[in-house]
Amino acid sequence: MPSRNSSHQNQSRSMFRLSPTNILFVFTLSLLAISLLYFSSSTTLNVTSITLKPETSFVTSLERFLTLRSKRVGSTLNDDTVRYTEKNQETHDVKRLDELVFSRETDDLYGGGRGDNYYPIRVYVYDMPSKFTYDLLWLFRDTYRNTHNLTSNGSPVHRLIEQHSIDYWLWADLIAPQSERLLKTVTRVQRQEEADLFYIPFFTTISFFLLETQKCKALYREVLKWVTDQPAWKRSGGRDHILPVHHPWSFKSVRKDMKKAIWLLPDMDSTGHWYKPGQVFLEKDLILPYVANVDLCDAKCLSESQSKRNTLLFFRGRLKRNAGGKIRAQLTSELTGAEGVVIEEGTAGDGGKAAAQNGMRRSLFCLNPAGDTPSSARLFDAIVSGCIPVIISDELELPFEGILDYRKIALFFSSSDAVQPGWLLAHLKGISRNQIREMQKNLEQYSRHFLYSHPAQPLGPEDLVWRMMAGKLVNIKLHTRRSQRVVKESRSLCTCECRRSNSTSTTLFP
């Protein structure tokens, strides 16, 4: 007689015995589960790749940025930006911040902190009122489609803002969620004592061009007071603060009160017309490239356009300019009508963009003379078009020149040589095909350094900004500490105002 245990075991075996129908059913369910898991994973990967695809159009990127970011403003930030400062608290706040910075720097030096490694650079981004940031971006976004305003020299206002939109590209990267960022050279910190540098997210170009003059000046004064009330500004005198002033007309009325900050500039000049003596110099400030007005000619485009580059020298732009730009009229007189040369009058509007892009992609060399300022966006249009820049600007300063060697992608001539009858064209015609091909190859490699995008790309202009900034950090600390300990009027402080102006020379040594 079977025992109770053996009976129970038989029942258990029968319960777990699967018929062929049940086996097929289980197998089908398993396949379905695996398929759903794979589909879910693939969808996630596709979404991620779409999110991380770099966008180089300012208008498109801004539209996406405002949709995604402005909803979050003020909701997730946990920083210590001072929004209202009482007089009796100012000294206490500055002293407390100084003690905290000393503690952090001591740890970096002795306690196994960062030591001599300045990467990533730690940047504190001020959480400024919306009227200084988002409101101005919305103003551009809401008006650019229906506005056809021109500047006094005929340039479309909104196109000009795009060319100087470096403030947007840097800010958009700095405040993006860490999961969306690709740069390893910079990180955002939430406490002022943790920062190497402080970023001021104010849009000087948009406010200058889109606000009525008096309203713009009033906003400038508000920004000045807001920033200079911050303990970090008071501690360093602004020496470790980054201020985008990329259009030379912008922020003029209050520049003198913020001249110790690090200015992000398109160029410099020694005439005193755009910048007062002592306001800008290479040791303190940083030159950033304009945003290109034309589309990138990628590897496929460069290959297809190679056989079509039948024009020797191309220029399209305003032919009459002021200051150093008077060279344009002289060059026009010398070059117009010459074989293989195309000289066109034009602006940066939509039609002008297409004409410039087509002309550059059909040319070996692109003429880049000085304009109202030593530089222009045309240089960077030429670079991303694969057209070798011919630079005739005696006071030009170039972006990231501590990293990039422009001699490998461009030709430099002094104004005095370039206007000599027949001299420039004879020189260009004498350049060998091998040298031209080598420079074109270098242009293809260098173009990535001048393409702003979101997310910002490694070795893109945003990345090179922080690589250049790393070289300034020790000097910033030197002048900050020196200013804190030198007794006032005991001796003059070095302001670095006496600087030899840059000049282009055909000689190797002065």
Coordinates of C-alpha atoms in Angstrom, one line a residue:
M1 CA 0.0 0.0 0.0
P2 CA 1.5 3.3 -1.1
S3 CA 2.4 5.7 1.6
R4 CA 0.9 9.2 2.0
N5 CA 4.2 10.7 1.0
S6 CA 4.6 8.8 -2.2
S7 CA 1.0 9.7 -3.2
H8 CA 1.8 13.3 -2.6
Q9 CA 4.9 13.1 -4.7
N10 CA 3.0 11.5 -7.6
Q11 CA 0.5 14.3 -7.5
S12 CA 3.3 16.9 -7.6
R13 CA 4.9 15.3 -10.6
S14 CA 1.6 15.3 -12.4
M15 CA 1.0 19.0 -11.6
F16 CA 4.4 20.0 -13.2
R17 CA 4.2 17.6 -16.1
L18 CA 3.8 19.8 -19.3
S19 CA 1.9 18.6 -22.3
P20 CA 3.2 19.5 -25.8
T21 CA 0.6 22.2 -26.0
N22 CA 1.8 23.8 -22.7
I23 CA 5.4 23.7 -23.8
L24 CA 4.5 25.5 -27.0
F25 CA 2.6 28.1 -25.0
V26 CA 5.5 28.7 -22.6
F27 CA 7.9 29.0 -25.5
T28 CA 5.7 31.5 -27.2
L29 CA 5.4 33.6 -24.1
S30 CA 9.2 33.6 -23.7
L31 CA 9.8 34.8 -27.2
L32 CA 7.2 37.5 -26.7
A33 CA 8.9 38.7 -23.5
I34 CA 12.4 38.7 -25.2
S35 CA 11.0 40.7 -28.1
L36 CA 9.3 43.3 -25.9
L37 CA 12.6 43.6 -23.9
Y38 CA 14.6 44.1 -27.1
F39 CA 12.2 46.6 -28.5
S40 CA 12.2 48.6 -25.3
S41 CA 16.0 48.7 -25.2
S42 CA 16.2 49.7 -28.9
T43 CA 13.7 52.5 -28.4
T44 CA 15.7 53.8 -25.4
L45 CA 18.9 53.7 -27.5
N46 CA 17.2 55.6 -30.4
V47 CA 15.9 58.3 -28.1
T48 CA 19.3 58.7 -26.5
S49 CA 21.0 59.0 -29.9
I50 CA 18.4 61.6 -31.0
T51 CA 18.9 63.6 -27.8
L52 CA 22.7 63.6 -28.1
K53 CA 22.7 64.5 -31.8
P54 CA 24.5 67.9 -32.0
E55 CA 22.4 70.8 -33.2
T56 CA 24.4 73.6 -34.9
S57 CA 21.5 76.0 -35.9
F58 CA 21.1 78.7 -33.3
V59 CA 17.4 79.2 -34.0
T60 CA 16.6 75.5 -33.9
S61 CA 18.7 74.9 -30.8
L62 CA 17.2 77.9 -29.0
E63 CA 13.6 76.7 -29.8
R64 CA 14.4 73.3 -28.2
F65 CA 16.2 74.9 -25.3
L66 CA 13.4 77.2 -24.4
T67 CA 10.9 74.4 -24.6
L68 CA 12.9 72.0 -22.3
R69 CA 14.8 74.3 -20.0
S70 CA 12.6 77.3 -19.2
K71 CA 10.1 75.1 -17.5
R72 CA 12.8 74.1 -15.0
V73 CA 14.2 77.5 -14.1
G74 CA 14.1 78.1 -10.4
S75 CA 12.7 74.7 -9.6
T76 CA 15.7 72.4 -9.3
L77 CA 18.6 74.8 -8.6
N78 CA 20.2 74.5 -5.2
D79 CA 23.0 77.1 -5.3
D80 CA 23.9 80.0 -3.0
T81 CA 23.6 82.9 -5.4
V82 CA 22.9 86.1 -3.3
R83 CA 19.8 87.7 -4.6
Y84 CA 19.3 90.4 -2.0
T85 CA 22.3 91.9 -0.1
E86 CA 21.9 93.9 3.1
K87 CA 24.7 96.4 3.7
N88 CA 25.6 95.0 7.1
Q89 CA 25.9 91.5 5.7
E90 CA 28.3 92.3 2.8
T91 CA 31.6 92.3 4.7
H92 CA 30.6 89.2 6.6
D93 CA 29.6 87.3 3.4
V94 CA 32.8 88.2 1.6
K95 CA 35.0 87.2 4.6
R96 CA 33.1 83.9 5.1
L97 CA 33.5 83.1 1.4
D98 CA 37.2 83.9 1.5
E99 CA 37.6 81.5 4.4
L100 CA 35.8 78.7 2.6
V101 CA 37.8 79.2 -0.6
F102 CA 41.0 79.1 1.5
S103 CA 39.9 75.8 3.0
R104 CA 39.1 74.3 -0.4
E105 CA 42.4 75.5 -1.9
T106 CA 44.4 74.1 1.0
D107 CA 42.7 70.8 0.5
D108 CA 43.6 70.9 -3.2
L109 CA 47.2 71.7 -2.4
Y110 CA 47.9 69.4 0.6
G111 CA 45.0 67.1 1.2
G112 CA 44.9 65.0 -1.9
G113 CA 42.5 67.3 -3.7
R114 CA 42.9 68.3 -7.3
G115 CA 46.5 69.5 -7.0
D116 CA 48.0 70.8 -10.2
N117 CA 45.3 69.2 -12.4
Y118 CA 42.9 72.0 -13.4
Y119 CA 40.5 69.7 -15.3
P120 CA 37.7 69.8 -15.0
I121 CA 37.5 73.6 -14.4
R122 CA 34.8 74.2 -11.8
V123 CA 32.4 76.9 -12.9
Y124 CA 29.7 78.5 -10.8
V125 CA 26.8 79.8 -13.0
Y126 CA 24.9 82.6 -11.4
D127 CA 21.1 82.0 -11.2
M128 CA 20.2 85.5 -12.4
P129 CA 16.7 86.9 -12.7
S130 CA 14.8 85.9 -15.8
K131 CA 14.8 89.5 -17.2
F132 CA 18.6 89.1 -17.7
T133 CA 18.4 85.6 -19.2
Y134 CA 15.3 83.8 -20.4
D135 CA 13.2 86.9 -21.1
L136 CA 15.9 88.1 -23.6
L137 CA 16.0 84.7 -25.3
W138 CA 12.2 84.7 -25.6
L139 CA 12.4 88.2 -27.1
F140 CA 14.7 87.0 -29.8
R141 CA 12.6 83.9 -30.4
D142 CA 9.3 85.8 -30.7
T143 CA 10.6 88.5 -33.0
Y144 CA 13.2 87.0 -35.4
R145 CA 10.6 85.7 -38.0
N146 CA 8.8 89.0 -38.5
T147 CA 11.6 91.5 -38.1
H148 CA 13.6 92.8 -40.9
N149 CA 15.5 95.5 -39.1
L150 CA 18.9 96.5 -40.4
T151 CA 21.8 98.1 -38.5
S152 CA 23.3 101.4 -39.6
N153 CA 25.7 99.5 -41.9
G154 CA 22.9 97.4 -43.5
S155 CA 23.4 94.1 -41.7
P156 CA 20.2 92.2 -40.6
V157 CA 19.9 92.6 -36.9
H158 CA 18.8 89.1 -36.0
R159 CA 21.4 87.5 -38.3
L160 CA 24.0 89.7 -36.4
I161 CA 22.7 88.4 -33.1
E162 CA 23.2 84.8 -34.4
Q163 CA 26.8 85.5 -35.4
H164 CA 27.5 86.7 -31.8
S165 CA 25.5 84.1 -29.9
I166 CA 28.4 82.6 -28.1
D167 CA 26.7 83.6 -24.8
Y168 CA 23.8 81.2 -25.6
W169 CA 26.0 78.2 -26.6
L170 CA 28.2 78.4 -23.5
W171 CA 25.3 78.9 -21.1
A172 CA 23.2 76.1 -22.7
D173 CA 26.0 73.7 -22.1
L174 CA 26.9 74.7 -18.6
I175 CA 23.3 74.4 -17.3
A176 CA 22.4 71.2 -19.1
P177 CA 21.8 68.1 -17.0
Q178 CA 25.0 66.2 -16.5
S179 CA 23.6 63.2 -18.3
E180 CA 23.3 65.3 -21.5
R181 CA 26.8 66.8 -21.4
L182 CA 29.9 65.5 -23.3
L183 CA 32.6 67.9 -22.2
K184 CA 35.1 66.7 -19.6
T185 CA 37.0 70.0 -19.4
V186 CA 34.4 71.8 -17.3
T187 CA 31.8 71.0 -14.7
R188 CA 29.2 73.2 -13.0
V189 CA 29.3 73.6 -9.2
Q190 CA 26.6 74.7 -6.9
R191 CA 28.6 76.4 -4.2
Q192 CA 30.6 79.6 -4.7
E193 CA 33.6 78.4 -2.6
E194 CA 34.0 75.4 -4.9
A195 CA 34.4 77.5 -8.1
D196 CA 37.5 78.3 -10.1
L197 CA 35.5 80.7 -12.2
F198 CA 32.1 82.4 -12.2
Y199 CA 29.9 82.7 -15.3
I200 CA 27.6 85.7 -15.8
P201 CA 24.7 84.6 -18.1
F202 CA 23.6 88.0 -19.4
F203 CA 22.9 88.4 -23.1
T204 CA 24.6 91.7 -24.0
T205 CA 24.1 91.4 -27.8
I206 CA 20.4 90.6 -27.7
S207 CA 19.7 93.4 -25.2
F208 CA 21.7 95.9 -27.3
F209 CA 20.0 95.3 -30.6
L210 CA 16.4 94.5 -29.5
L211 CA 15.7 96.9 -26.6
E212 CA 15.1 100.6 -26.9
T213 CA 18.3 102.5 -26.1
Q214 CA 17.4 103.9 -22.7
K215 CA 15.8 100.6 -21.6
C216 CA 18.9 98.8 -22.6
K217 CA 21.2 101.1 -20.6
A218 CA 18.9 100.8 -17.6
L219 CA 19.1 97.0 -17.8
Y220 CA 22.9 97.2 -18.1
R221 CA 23.0 99.2 -14.8
E222 CA 20.7 96.6 -13.1
V223 CA 23.1 93.8 -14.2
L224 CA 26.1 95.8 -13.0
K225 CA 24.6 96.3 -9.5
W226 CA 23.3 92.7 -9.3
V227 CA 26.7 91.1 -10.2
T228 CA 28.8 93.5 -8.2
D229 CA 26.7 92.8 -5.1
Q230 CA 27.7 89.2 -5.1
P231 CA 30.3 88.2 -2.4
A232 CA 32.4 86.4 -5.0
W233 CA 32.7 89.5 -7.1
K234 CA 33.7 91.6 -4.1
R235 CA 36.2 89.1 -3.0
S236 CA 38.2 89.1 -6.3
G237 CA 37.1 92.4 -7.8
G238 CA 35.6 90.4 -10.7
R239 CA 38.9 88.9 -11.8
D240 CA 37.5 85.3 -11.8
H241 CA 34.2 86.3 -13.5
I242 CA 33.4 85.6 -17.1
L243 CA 31.4 88.2 -19.0
P244 CA 30.3 87.6 -22.7
V245 CA 30.8 90.9 -24.6
H246 CA 31.0 89.5 -28.0
H247 CA 29.6 92.4 -30.0
P248 CA 31.9 95.4 -29.8
W249 CA 28.9 97.8 -29.6
S250 CA 27.3 96.1 -26.6
F251 CA 27.6 96.9 -22.9
K252 CA 29.6 100.1 -23.5
S253 CA 27.9 102.2 -20.9
V254 CA 29.1 100.1 -17.9
R255 CA 32.2 98.4 -19.2
K256 CA 34.5 100.6 -17.1
D257 CA 33.0 99.2 -13.9
M258 CA 33.6 95.6 -15.0
K259 CA 36.9 95.8 -16.8
K260 CA 38.7 93.4 -14.4
A261 CA 36.4 90.5 -15.5
I262 CA 37.3 88.1 -18.2
W263 CA 35.7 89.3 -21.3
L264 CA 34.7 87.0 -24.1
L265 CA 35.4 89.0 -27.3
P266 CA 35.4 88.7 -31.1
D267 CA 38.7 90.6 -31.4
M268 CA 40.7 93.5 -30.0
D269 CA 41.8 96.8 -31.4
S270 CA 44.4 99.5 -30.4
T271 CA 42.5 102.4 -31.9
G272 CA 40.4 103.1 -28.8
H273 CA 37.3 103.2 -30.9
W274 CA 35.8 99.9 -29.7
Y275 CA 37.6 99.4 -26.3
K276 CA 39.1 102.0 -24.1
P277 CA 42.8 101.6 -23.1
G278 CA 43.2 99.0 -20.3
Q279 CA 39.8 97.4 -20.8
V280 CA 40.9 94.4 -22.9
F281 CA 44.2 92.4 -23.4
L282 CA 45.1 88.8 -24.2
E283 CA 46.4 88.0 -20.7
K284 CA 43.0 88.7 -19.2
D285 CA 40.4 88.2 -21.9
L286 CA 39.6 85.5 -24.4
I287 CA 38.9 85.7 -28.2
L288 CA 36.0 83.5 -29.4
P289 CA 35.1 82.8 -33.0
Y290 CA 32.0 84.2 -34.6
V291 CA 29.2 81.7 -35.3
A292 CA 29.5 80.8 -38.9
N293 CA 26.9 82.3 -41.3
V294 CA 27.1 79.4 -43.8
D295 CA 26.6 75.7 -43.5
L296 CA 29.5 73.3 -42.9
C297 CA 31.0 71.7 -46.0
D298 CA 31.5 68.2 -44.7
A299 CA 33.8 65.5 -46.1
K300 CA 31.3 64.6 -48.8
C301 CA 30.8 68.2 -49.7
L302 CA 34.5 68.9 -49.8
S303 CA 35.1 65.9 -52.1
E304 CA 32.3 66.9 -54.5
S305 CA 33.3 70.6 -54.6
Q306 CA 37.0 69.9 -55.2
S307 CA 36.7 69.8 -59.0
K308 CA 34.4 72.9 -59.0
R309 CA 36.8 75.3 -57.2
N310 CA 37.6 77.3 -60.4
T311 CA 37.7 80.7 -58.8
L312 CA 41.1 81.8 -57.5
L313 CA 40.0 84.4 -55.0
F314 CA 36.5 85.2 -53.7
F315 CA 35.1 88.0 -51.6
R316 CA 31.5 88.9 -50.8
G317 CA 30.6 91.6 -48.3
R318 CA 30.5 95.3 -47.6
L319 CA 33.1 97.0 -49.8
K320 CA 33.3 100.3 -47.8
R321 CA 34.1 100.1 -44.1
N322 CA 35.5 102.5 -41.4
A323 CA 38.7 102.4 -39.4
G324 CA 41.0 99.5 -40.4
G325 CA 38.3 98.4 -42.9
K326 CA 39.3 101.1 -45.3
I327 CA 41.7 98.5 -46.8
R328 CA 38.7 97.0 -48.5
A329 CA 38.2 99.9 -50.8
Q330 CA 41.9 99.8 -51.8
L331 CA 41.8 96.0 -52.4
T332 CA 38.6 96.3 -54.4
S333 CA 40.2 98.9 -56.7
E334 CA 43.2 96.7 -57.1
L335 CA 41.5 93.3 -57.6
T336 CA 38.2 94.0 -59.4
G337 CA 38.1 92.7 -63.0
A338 CA 41.3 90.5 -62.5
E339 CA 41.2 87.0 -64.0
G340 CA 40.0 84.4 -61.5
V341 CA 38.8 87.0 -59.0
V342 CA 35.2 87.5 -57.8
I343 CA 34.4 90.6 -55.7
E344 CA 30.8 91.1 -54.8
E345 CA 28.9 93.6 -52.6
G346 CA 26.5 91.9 -50.2
T347 CA 25.2 91.5 -46.6
A348 CA 24.5 88.5 -44.3
G349 CA 20.8 88.1 -45.1
D350 CA 19.2 84.9 -46.4
G351 CA 20.1 85.7 -50.0
G352 CA 23.5 86.8 -49.0
K353 CA 24.1 83.5 -47.1
A354 CA 23.4 81.4 -50.2
A355 CA 25.5 83.6 -52.4
A356 CA 28.5 83.5 -50.0
Q357 CA 28.2 79.8 -49.4
N358 CA 28.1 79.0 -53.1
G359 CA 31.0 81.4 -53.9
M360 CA 33.2 80.0 -51.1
R361 CA 32.6 76.4 -52.2
R362 CA 33.7 77.3 -55.7
S363 CA 36.9 79.0 -54.7
L364 CA 40.5 78.1 -53.7
F365 CA 41.1 81.3 -51.6
C366 CA 38.7 83.6 -49.7
L367 CA 39.7 87.2 -49.1
N368 CA 39.4 88.2 -45.4
P369 CA 40.3 91.9 -45.0
A370 CA 39.7 93.9 -41.9
G371 CA 36.2 95.5 -41.5
D372 CA 35.0 98.0 -38.9
T373 CA 36.9 95.8 -36.5
P374 CA 40.0 93.7 -37.2
S375 CA 38.0 90.4 -37.6
S376 CA 34.7 89.4 -39.2
A377 CA 32.5 86.2 -39.4
R378 CA 33.8 85.8 -43.0
L379 CA 37.0 84.1 -41.7
F380 CA 35.0 81.3 -40.1
D381 CA 32.6 81.0 -43.0
A382 CA 35.7 80.4 -45.2
I383 CA 37.1 77.8 -42.8
V384 CA 33.9 75.7 -42.6
S385 CA 33.6 76.0 -46.5
G386 CA 37.0 74.6 -47.2
C387 CA 38.2 77.9 -48.7
I388 CA 41.7 78.9 -47.7
P389 CA 41.5 82.3 -45.9
V390 CA 43.7 85.1 -47.2
I391 CA 43.9 87.4 -44.1
I392 CA 44.8 91.1 -44.5
S393 CA 44.2 92.6 -41.1
D394 CA 47.2 94.2 -39.4
E395 CA 45.7 94.1 -35.8
L396 CA 43.9 90.7 -35.9
E397 CA 43.8 88.5 -32.9
L398 CA 42.6 84.9 -33.4
P399 CA 40.6 82.5 -31.2
F400 CA 42.4 79.7 -29.3
E401 CA 45.7 80.6 -30.9
G402 CA 47.4 79.0 -27.9
I403 CA 46.1 75.7 -29.2
L404 CA 45.6 76.1 -32.9
D405 CA 48.3 77.0 -35.5
Y406 CA 46.5 79.2 -38.1
R407 CA 49.6 79.2 -40.4
K408 CA 48.5 75.6 -41.4
I409 CA 45.1 76.8 -42.7
A410 CA 45.4 80.4 -43.7
L411 CA 47.7 82.9 -45.4
F412 CA 48.7 86.2 -43.7
F413 CA 49.7 89.4 -45.6
S414 CA 50.3 92.9 -44.4
S415 CA 48.1 95.6 -45.8
S416 CA 51.1 97.5 -47.3
D417 CA 52.1 94.4 -49.3
A418 CA 48.6 93.4 -50.4
V419 CA 47.7 96.7 -52.0
Q420 CA 50.8 96.8 -54.2
P421 CA 49.8 96.4 -57.9
G422 CA 49.8 92.8 -58.9
W423 CA 51.5 91.6 -55.7
L424 CA 48.8 89.6 -54.1
L425 CA 47.6 87.7 -57.1
A426 CA 51.1 86.9 -58.2
H427 CA 51.8 85.4 -54.7
L428 CA 48.6 83.3 -54.8
K429 CA 49.2 82.0 -58.3
G430 CA 52.7 80.9 -57.1
I431 CA 51.5 78.6 -54.4
S432 CA 52.0 74.9 -55.4
R433 CA 49.1 72.5 -55.7
N434 CA 50.6 70.3 -53.0
Q435 CA 50.6 73.2 -50.5
I436 CA 47.0 74.0 -51.4
R437 CA 45.9 70.4 -50.9
E438 CA 47.7 70.2 -47.6
M439 CA 46.0 73.4 -46.4
Q440 CA 42.6 72.1 -47.6
K441 CA 43.2 68.9 -45.6
N442 CA 44.0 70.9 -42.5
L443 CA 40.9 73.0 -43.0
E444 CA 38.8 69.9 -43.0
Q445 CA 40.3 68.8 -39.7
Y446 CA 40.2 72.3 -38.1
S447 CA 36.5 73.1 -39.0
R448 CA 35.2 71.2 -35.9
H449 CA 36.9 73.8 -33.7
F450 CA 34.6 76.5 -35.0
L451 CA 31.2 74.8 -34.9
Y452 CA 29.1 75.7 -31.9
S453 CA 26.5 73.1 -31.1
H454 CA 24.3 71.6 -28.4
P455 CA 25.3 69.4 -26.9
A456 CA 28.7 70.9 -27.0
Q457 CA 31.2 68.6 -28.7
P458 CA 34.7 67.7 -27.5
L459 CA 37.3 69.9 -29.3
G460 CA 34.4 72.2 -30.4
P461 CA 34.7 75.9 -29.6
E462 CA 33.0 75.6 -26.2
D463 CA 35.5 72.9 -25.2
L464 CA 38.5 75.0 -26.4
V465 CA 37.2 78.0 -24.3
W466 CA 37.8 76.0 -21.1
R467 CA 41.2 74.6 -22.3
M468 CA 42.3 78.2 -22.8
M469 CA 40.8 79.3 -19.5
A470 CA 42.8 76.6 -17.7
G471 CA 45.9 78.6 -18.7
K472 CA 44.6 81.7 -17.0
L473 CA 43.7 80.3 -13.6
V474 CA 47.1 80.7 -11.8
N475 CA 47.4 84.3 -13.0
I476 CA 43.8 85.1 -11.9
K477 CA 44.6 83.8 -8.4
L478 CA 47.9 85.7 -8.3
H479 CA 46.2 89.1 -9.0
T480 CA 43.3 88.3 -6.8
R481 CA 45.5 87.5 -3.8
R482 CA 47.8 90.4 -4.5
S483 CA 44.9 92.8 -4.6
Q484 CA 43.7 91.5 -1.2
R485 CA 47.0 92.0 0.7
V486 CA 48.5 95.1 -0.9
V487 CA 47.8 98.2 1.2
K488 CA 46.0 100.8 -0.8
E489 CA 48.2 103.6 -2.2
S490 CA 51.3 101.9 -0.9
R491 CA 52.4 101.2 -4.4
S492 CA 50.7 101.0 -7.8
L493 CA 49.1 97.8 -8.8
C494 CA 49.9 96.3 -12.2
T495 CA 46.9 96.8 -14.4
C496 CA 48.5 95.5 -17.6
E497 CA 47.2 98.5 -19.5
C498 CA 50.4 99.1 -21.4
R499 CA 50.4 96.6 -24.2
R500 CA 52.1 96.6 -27.6
S501 CA 49.5 96.5 -30.3
N502 CA 49.5 93.4 -32.5
S503 CA 50.7 93.8 -36.0
T504 CA 51.2 91.5 -39.0
S505 CA 54.7 91.3 -40.3
T506 CA 56.3 89.4 -43.1
T507 CA 59.6 89.2 -41.1
L508 CA 60.1 86.2 -38.8
F509 CA 61.6 88.2 -35.9
P510 CA 61.1 91.9 -34.9

